[in-house]
PDB file of C-alpha atoms in Angstrom:
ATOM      1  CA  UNK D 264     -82.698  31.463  23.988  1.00  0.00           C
ATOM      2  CA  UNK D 265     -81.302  31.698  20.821  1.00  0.00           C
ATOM      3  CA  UNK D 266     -78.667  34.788  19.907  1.00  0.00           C
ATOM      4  CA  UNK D 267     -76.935  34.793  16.672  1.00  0.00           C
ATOM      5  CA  UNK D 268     -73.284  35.767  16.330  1.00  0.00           C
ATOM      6  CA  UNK D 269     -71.556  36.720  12.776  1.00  0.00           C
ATOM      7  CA  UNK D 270     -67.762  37.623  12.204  1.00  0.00           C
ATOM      8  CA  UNK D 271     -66.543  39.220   9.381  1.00  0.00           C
ATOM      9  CA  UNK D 272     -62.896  40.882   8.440  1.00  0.00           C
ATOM     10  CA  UNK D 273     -63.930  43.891   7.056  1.00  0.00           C
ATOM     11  CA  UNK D 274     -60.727  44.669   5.079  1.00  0.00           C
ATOM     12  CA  UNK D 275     -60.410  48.354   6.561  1.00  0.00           C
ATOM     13  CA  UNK D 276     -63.790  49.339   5.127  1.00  0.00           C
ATOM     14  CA  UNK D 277     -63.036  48.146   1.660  1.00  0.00           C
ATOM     15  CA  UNK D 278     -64.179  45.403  -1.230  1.00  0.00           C
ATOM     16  CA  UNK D 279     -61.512  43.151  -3.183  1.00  0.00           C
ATOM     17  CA  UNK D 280     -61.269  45.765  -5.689  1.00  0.00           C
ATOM     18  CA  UNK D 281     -59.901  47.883  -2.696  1.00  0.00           C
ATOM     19  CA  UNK D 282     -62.810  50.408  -3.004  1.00  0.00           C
ATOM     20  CA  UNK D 283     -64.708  51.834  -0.093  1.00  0.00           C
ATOM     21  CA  UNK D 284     -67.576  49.558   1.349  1.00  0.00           C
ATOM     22  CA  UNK D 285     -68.359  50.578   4.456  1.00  0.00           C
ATOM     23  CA  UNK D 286     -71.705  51.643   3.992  1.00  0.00           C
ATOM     24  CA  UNK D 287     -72.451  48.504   2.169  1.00  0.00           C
ATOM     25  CA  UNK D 288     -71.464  46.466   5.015  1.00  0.00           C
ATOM     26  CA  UNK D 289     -72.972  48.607   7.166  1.00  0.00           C
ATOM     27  CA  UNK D 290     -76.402  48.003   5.412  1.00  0.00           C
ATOM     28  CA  UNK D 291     -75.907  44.248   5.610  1.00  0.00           C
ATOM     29  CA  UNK D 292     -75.791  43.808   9.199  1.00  0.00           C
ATOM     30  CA  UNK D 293     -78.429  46.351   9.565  1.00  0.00           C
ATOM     31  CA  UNK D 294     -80.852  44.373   7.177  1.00  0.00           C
ATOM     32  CA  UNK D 295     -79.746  41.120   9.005  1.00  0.00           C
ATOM     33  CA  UNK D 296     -79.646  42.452  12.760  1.00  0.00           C
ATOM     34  CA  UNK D 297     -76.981  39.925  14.436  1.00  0.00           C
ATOM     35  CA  UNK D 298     -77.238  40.343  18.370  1.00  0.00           C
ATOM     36  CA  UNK D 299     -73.524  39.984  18.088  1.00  0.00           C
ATOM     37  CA  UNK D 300     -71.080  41.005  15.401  1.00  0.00           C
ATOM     38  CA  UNK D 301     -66.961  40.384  16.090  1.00  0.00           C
ATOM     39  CA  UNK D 302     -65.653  42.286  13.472  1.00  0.00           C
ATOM     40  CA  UNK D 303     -61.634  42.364  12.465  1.00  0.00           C
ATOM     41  CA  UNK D 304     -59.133  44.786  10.306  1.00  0.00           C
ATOM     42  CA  UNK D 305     -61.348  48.055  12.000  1.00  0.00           C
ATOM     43  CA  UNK D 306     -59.700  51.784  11.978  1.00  0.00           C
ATOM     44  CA  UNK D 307     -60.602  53.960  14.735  1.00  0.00           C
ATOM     45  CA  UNK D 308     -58.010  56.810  13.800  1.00  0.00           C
ATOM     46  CA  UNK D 309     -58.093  60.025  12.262  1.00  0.00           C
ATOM     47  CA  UNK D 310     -56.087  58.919   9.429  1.00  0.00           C
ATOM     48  CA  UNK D 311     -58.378  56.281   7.980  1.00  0.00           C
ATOM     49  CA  UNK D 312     -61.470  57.105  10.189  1.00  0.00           C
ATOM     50  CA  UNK D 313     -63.046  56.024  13.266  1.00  0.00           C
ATOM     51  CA  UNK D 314     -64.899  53.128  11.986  1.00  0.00           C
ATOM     52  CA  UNK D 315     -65.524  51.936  15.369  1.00  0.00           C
ATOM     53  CA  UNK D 316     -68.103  54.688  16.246  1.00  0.00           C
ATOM     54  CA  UNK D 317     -69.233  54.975  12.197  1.00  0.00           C
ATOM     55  CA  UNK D 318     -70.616  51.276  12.700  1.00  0.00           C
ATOM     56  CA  UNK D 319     -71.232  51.411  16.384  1.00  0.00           C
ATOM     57  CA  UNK D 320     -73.737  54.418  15.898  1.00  0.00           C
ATOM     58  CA  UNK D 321     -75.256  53.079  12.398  1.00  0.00           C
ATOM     59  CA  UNK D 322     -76.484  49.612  14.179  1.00  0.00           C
ATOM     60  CA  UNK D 323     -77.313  51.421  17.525  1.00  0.00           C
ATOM     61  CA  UNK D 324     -75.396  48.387  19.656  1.00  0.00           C
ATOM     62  CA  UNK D 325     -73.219  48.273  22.629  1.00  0.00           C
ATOM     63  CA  UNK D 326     -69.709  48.260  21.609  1.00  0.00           C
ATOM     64  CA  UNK D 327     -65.884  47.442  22.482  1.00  0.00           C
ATOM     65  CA  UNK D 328     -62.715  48.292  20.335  1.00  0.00           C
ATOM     66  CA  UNK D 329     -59.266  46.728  21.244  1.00  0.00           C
ATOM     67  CA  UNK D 330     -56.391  48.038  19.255  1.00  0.00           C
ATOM     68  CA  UNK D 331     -53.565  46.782  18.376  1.00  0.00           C
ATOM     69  CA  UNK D 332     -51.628  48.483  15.756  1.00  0.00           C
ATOM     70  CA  UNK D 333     -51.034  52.326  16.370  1.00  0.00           C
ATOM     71  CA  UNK D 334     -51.697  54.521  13.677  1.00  0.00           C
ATOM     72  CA  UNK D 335     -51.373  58.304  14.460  1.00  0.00           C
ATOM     73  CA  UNK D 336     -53.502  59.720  17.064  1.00  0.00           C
ATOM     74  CA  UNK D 337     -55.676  55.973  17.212  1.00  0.00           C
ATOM     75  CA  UNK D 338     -55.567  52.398  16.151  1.00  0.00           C
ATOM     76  CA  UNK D 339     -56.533  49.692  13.887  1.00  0.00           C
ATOM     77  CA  UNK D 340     -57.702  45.918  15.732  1.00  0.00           C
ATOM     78  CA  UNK D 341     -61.000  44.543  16.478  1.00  0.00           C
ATOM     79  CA  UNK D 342     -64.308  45.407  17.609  1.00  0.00           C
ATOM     80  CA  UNK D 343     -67.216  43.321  19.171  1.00  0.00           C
ATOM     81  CA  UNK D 344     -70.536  44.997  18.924  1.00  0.00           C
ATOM     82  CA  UNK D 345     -73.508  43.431  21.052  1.00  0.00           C
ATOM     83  CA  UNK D 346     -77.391  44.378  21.666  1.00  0.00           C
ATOM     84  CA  UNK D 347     -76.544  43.007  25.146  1.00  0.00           C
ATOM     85  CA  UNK D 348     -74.271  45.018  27.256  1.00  0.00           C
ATOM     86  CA  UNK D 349     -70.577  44.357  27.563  1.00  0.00           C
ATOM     87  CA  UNK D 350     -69.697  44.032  31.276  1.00  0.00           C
ATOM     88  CA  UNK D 351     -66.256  43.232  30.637  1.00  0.00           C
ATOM     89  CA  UNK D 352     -63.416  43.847  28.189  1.00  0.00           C
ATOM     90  CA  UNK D 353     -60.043  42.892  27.861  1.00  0.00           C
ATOM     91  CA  UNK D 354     -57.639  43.443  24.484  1.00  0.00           C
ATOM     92  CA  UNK D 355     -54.590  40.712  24.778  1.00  0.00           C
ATOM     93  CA  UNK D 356     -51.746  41.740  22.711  1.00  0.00           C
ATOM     94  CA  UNK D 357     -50.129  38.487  20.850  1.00  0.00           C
ATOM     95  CA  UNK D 358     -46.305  37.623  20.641  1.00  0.00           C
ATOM     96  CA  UNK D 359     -44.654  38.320  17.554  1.00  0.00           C
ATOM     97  CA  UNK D 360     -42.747  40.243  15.104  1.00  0.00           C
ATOM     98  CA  UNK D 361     -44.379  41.401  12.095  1.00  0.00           C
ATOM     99  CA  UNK D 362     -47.654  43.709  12.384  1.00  0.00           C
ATOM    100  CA  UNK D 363     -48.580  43.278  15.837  1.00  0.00           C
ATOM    101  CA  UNK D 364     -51.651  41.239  16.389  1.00  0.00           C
ATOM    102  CA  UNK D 365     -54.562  40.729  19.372  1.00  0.00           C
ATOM    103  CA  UNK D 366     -57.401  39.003  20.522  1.00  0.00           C
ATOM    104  CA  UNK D 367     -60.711  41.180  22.016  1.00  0.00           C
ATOM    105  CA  UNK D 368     -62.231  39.534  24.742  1.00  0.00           C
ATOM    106  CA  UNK D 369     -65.921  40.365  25.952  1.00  0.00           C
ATOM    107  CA  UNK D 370     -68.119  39.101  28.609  1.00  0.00           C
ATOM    108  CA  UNK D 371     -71.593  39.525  28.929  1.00  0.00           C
ATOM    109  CA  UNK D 372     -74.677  38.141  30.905  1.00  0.00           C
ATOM    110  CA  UNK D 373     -77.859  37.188  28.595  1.00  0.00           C
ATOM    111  CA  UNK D 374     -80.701  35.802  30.870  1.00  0.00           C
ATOM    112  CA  UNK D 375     -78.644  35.401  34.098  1.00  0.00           C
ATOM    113  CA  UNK D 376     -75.508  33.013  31.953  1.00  0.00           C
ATOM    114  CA  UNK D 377     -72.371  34.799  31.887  1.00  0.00           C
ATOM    115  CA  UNK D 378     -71.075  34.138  28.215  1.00  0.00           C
ATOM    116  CA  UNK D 379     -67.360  34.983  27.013  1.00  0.00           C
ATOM    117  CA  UNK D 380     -66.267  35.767  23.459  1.00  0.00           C
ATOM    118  CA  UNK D 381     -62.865  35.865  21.984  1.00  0.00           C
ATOM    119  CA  UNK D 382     -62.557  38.037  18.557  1.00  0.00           C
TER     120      UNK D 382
END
């Protein structure tokens, strides 16, 4: 079986020009269907917007969010989206001492081989 995997830092849902893309990257991954997408820099807050659900709704795929940076009410960290289900996830917060940092871990099982992915 062949699965295809894409990761992207989507700059909090904005271009180089630091105008809103979401939508725009949104529609790419929806024209190119990855089966799984590990995706970095996401808000899921109410101060920038949940992002998180925004692209886990728009590409109809199982999805995990680890945060690591609180902002408000939510957070801003990574997110691994799958057409496979997640059966396990795990956020590991890194050492340091600037903005703090993490790695999403995800397991799943795709035709009976348990497969682990670090975002």
């Amino acid at each position: 079986m062949e699965i295809s995997i894409y990761s992207y830092n989507i700059h909090s849902g904005r271009n180089i020009f630091f105008r809103k893309s979401l939508q725009n990257i949104i529609d790419y991954f929806v024209q190119n269907r990855p089966d799984i997408l590990a995706l970095q820099e996401v808000h899921n807050n109410p101060k920038h917007g949940f992002q998180f659900q925004i692209i886990r709704d728009s590409l109809a795929m199982f999805g995990a969010f680890g945060g690591n940076l609180r902002i408000g009410a939510g957070f801003f960290g990574n997110a691994i989206y799958s057409r496979f289900p997640i059966e396990m996830q795990n956020n590991i917060l890194l050492p340091g001492e600037s903005e703090p940092r993490g790695v999403l871990q995800c397991r799943f099982n795709i035709n009976s081989h348990s497969f682990t992915l670090l975002n």
